Amino acid sequence: MTTRDGLLDQKGMITNDGGLQVYRRELNEPRYQVAPKYVERVLLVGHVGVLTRFDTEEEKARGYSDYLSGLTTQRQDHRRAIFLSRQEFFDNIGGVVSVDFFRAGLYTLNTMALVPKNLMEQIHYPSFLSSLFSGKGDLVGATTNLDGVFIIASRLCAKDNLNCTRDYTPGLFREGSGVQIDRHLQAMQHGATIDPDTYKVASR
């Protein structure tokens, strides 16, 4: 398991200018996003979707531009410094992927997560065609950085390894307590609690 180091080694708070993006897909409804007000960093457990790679300089530049655009949309204080610099992005980030953390029929909740270069080839991603028919990739754990954007920290299980996936519950969780939270970042009344270090369920 990859430990949280490098881009993930700093503790911090994210605010409503932090850029946490949560999307809902239901039939043909448009996507919308929910940003937190004041919360501790957030953990994510879910299955990866189709990967968008940043192989060329142009793709990296476009990826970082999208990263900044997402933050600009969310940020109220535009004077606040960006945590992840362009150079760090180019050096450490290999792509971006959607991560589904809730699915019931056609109803899906997902969010975007950056993929570090050292994890790119360790994770199995579904093809675009497979994703159209609810295909999913491996189960991963991710953590928000100080900009409030998810970065994958670990590949937890192969997508079809049921002996492994039963130890985890897809969802959003508070980093400090491991308590499961909803898309509005409020504690769920009957949610699970996970071990923040391993992402495994501690109690249901």
XYZ file of C-alpha atoms in Angstrom:
204
model
C 0.000 0.000 0.000
C 1.305 3.436 -0.895
C 1.668 5.693 2.127
C 0.538 9.296 2.076
C 3.742 11.141 1.317
C 4.945 13.684 -1.204
C 1.868 15.607 -2.312
C -0.198 14.188 0.537
C 2.046 14.737 3.532
C 0.673 18.039 4.834
C -2.294 18.382 7.174
C -4.740 21.181 6.619
C -8.268 22.454 6.367
C -10.279 22.980 3.206
C -12.967 25.626 2.912
C -15.686 26.451 0.433
C -12.925 27.865 -1.770
C -11.108 24.529 -1.608
C -12.486 22.947 -4.769
C -13.931 19.630 -3.566
C -16.091 18.612 -6.506
C -18.869 16.075 -6.099
C -21.018 15.177 -9.091
C -24.344 13.421 -9.433
C -25.340 11.583 -12.587
C -28.930 10.444 -12.899
C -30.407 9.813 -16.334
C -29.823 13.033 -18.285
C -29.590 15.438 -15.362
C -26.737 17.957 -15.639
C -23.802 17.602 -13.296
C -23.588 19.841 -10.287
C -20.945 20.298 -7.644
C -21.029 20.731 -3.896
C -18.212 22.533 -2.108
C -17.594 22.351 1.645
C -17.569 25.311 3.990
C -15.185 24.354 6.794
C -14.176 20.714 7.141
C -11.050 18.714 7.754
C -9.460 16.910 4.857
C -11.633 14.292 3.202
C -10.915 10.651 2.346
C -12.470 8.912 -0.640
C -12.996 5.201 -1.325
C -14.385 4.214 -4.708
C -13.956 2.537 -8.086
C -12.053 4.324 -10.840
C -13.551 5.155 -14.207
C -11.899 5.975 -17.533
C -8.408 7.463 -17.230
C -7.371 10.681 -18.974
C -3.585 10.576 -19.329
C -1.191 13.519 -19.266
C 1.579 12.159 -21.494
C 2.610 15.190 -23.537
C 3.568 18.673 -22.406
C 0.398 19.978 -24.032
C -1.767 17.473 -22.127
C -0.037 18.366 -18.853
C -0.563 22.069 -19.505
C -4.239 21.493 -20.299
C -4.602 19.357 -17.181
C -3.090 22.026 -14.951
C -5.208 24.713 -16.596
C -8.313 22.649 -15.790
C -7.030 22.216 -12.227
C -6.701 25.985 -11.792
C -10.054 26.634 -13.467
C -11.770 24.294 -11.026
C -10.200 26.094 -8.083
C -11.042 29.535 -9.463
C -14.698 28.535 -9.736
C -14.749 27.509 -6.071
C -12.448 30.037 -4.436
C -13.882 33.098 -2.717
C -10.491 34.504 -1.720
C -8.533 34.639 -4.980
C -5.477 35.969 -3.147
C -4.947 32.622 -1.445
C -1.919 30.774 -2.797
C -2.343 27.611 -4.868
C -0.877 24.611 -3.019
C -0.007 22.435 -6.033
C 2.367 24.343 -8.304
C 2.616 23.904 -12.065
C 6.041 22.275 -11.734
C 4.834 19.828 -9.058
C 1.840 18.970 -11.232
C 4.039 18.317 -14.282
C 6.554 16.279 -12.244
C 4.162 14.167 -10.173
C 0.724 13.869 -11.806
C 0.165 11.354 -14.602
C -3.544 11.772 -15.256
C -7.026 12.340 -13.889
C -9.864 9.873 -13.352
C -13.429 9.851 -12.078
C -14.035 7.831 -8.909
C -17.513 6.410 -8.253
C -18.301 6.253 -4.539
C -22.031 5.501 -4.752
C -24.056 3.676 -7.381
C -27.661 2.477 -7.434
C -28.930 1.633 -10.908
C -28.540 4.735 -13.084
C -27.914 6.942 -10.058
C -24.208 7.595 -9.518
C -22.151 9.872 -7.307
C -18.566 10.460 -8.351
C -15.769 12.966 -8.146
C -12.523 13.572 -9.998
C -9.139 12.535 -8.600
C -5.615 13.139 -9.822
C -3.450 10.054 -10.367
C 0.228 10.228 -9.292
C 2.689 8.907 -11.856
C 3.932 6.171 -9.510
C 0.418 4.662 -9.317
C -0.608 5.002 -12.964
C 0.330 1.491 -14.080
C -0.704 -0.221 -10.834
C -4.398 0.561 -11.334
C -6.757 -1.128 -13.808
C -9.162 1.307 -15.499
C -12.267 0.382 -17.518
C -12.374 1.117 -21.226
C -14.627 3.908 -22.446
C -17.006 1.359 -23.992
C -17.142 -0.671 -20.777
C -17.856 2.465 -18.750
C -20.966 3.117 -20.836
C -22.397 -0.143 -19.487
C -21.534 0.514 -15.827
C -18.077 -1.037 -16.122
C -15.777 -0.116 -13.257
C -12.094 -0.289 -12.456
C -10.086 -1.056 -9.340
C -11.008 0.156 -5.866
C -8.803 3.041 -4.715
C -8.327 5.329 -1.738
C -7.760 9.067 -2.186
C -7.221 12.126 0.000
C -7.774 15.830 -0.625
C -4.680 18.000 -0.826
C -4.533 21.538 0.584
C -6.338 22.839 -2.504
C -9.221 20.512 -1.639
C -8.655 18.287 -4.690
C -8.540 14.498 -4.423
C -5.265 12.720 -5.195
C -5.228 8.919 -5.288
C -3.067 7.575 -2.471
C -3.453 3.808 -2.876
C -4.827 0.991 -5.014
C -6.882 -0.983 -2.503
C -8.307 -3.929 -4.466
C -8.670 -5.382 -7.932
C -12.170 -4.633 -9.207
C -13.368 -8.261 -9.033
C -11.578 -9.369 -5.847
C -14.601 -9.760 -3.563
C -12.505 -11.137 -0.706
C -10.690 -7.806 -0.691
C -13.475 -5.327 -1.495
C -15.680 -6.581 1.359
C -13.209 -4.948 3.769
C -14.047 -1.507 2.340
C -17.086 0.723 1.935
C -17.159 3.206 -0.963
C -17.891 6.739 0.170
C -16.550 9.987 1.601
C -15.007 10.060 5.082
C -13.468 12.565 7.484
C -9.731 12.106 7.711
C -9.448 12.680 11.452
C -12.223 10.373 12.658
C -12.891 8.126 9.656
C -16.628 8.876 9.978
C -18.609 8.561 6.743
C -20.106 11.791 5.390
C -22.652 12.574 2.682
C -22.158 14.708 -0.411
C -22.919 17.790 1.700
C -20.071 16.675 3.991
C -22.369 16.022 6.946
C -21.948 12.892 9.098
C -24.245 10.080 7.937
C -26.538 8.763 10.652
C -26.021 5.111 9.724
C -22.701 5.460 7.935
C -19.582 3.371 8.356
C -16.369 4.337 10.128
C -13.039 3.513 8.505
C -9.428 3.381 9.637
C -8.002 6.579 8.074
C -4.601 4.926 7.599
C -5.775 1.819 5.719
C -9.224 2.905 4.435
C -10.603 -0.395 5.782
C -13.960 -0.461 7.572
C -13.576 -0.272 11.351
C -17.314 -0.456 12.091
C -20.544 -0.425 10.100
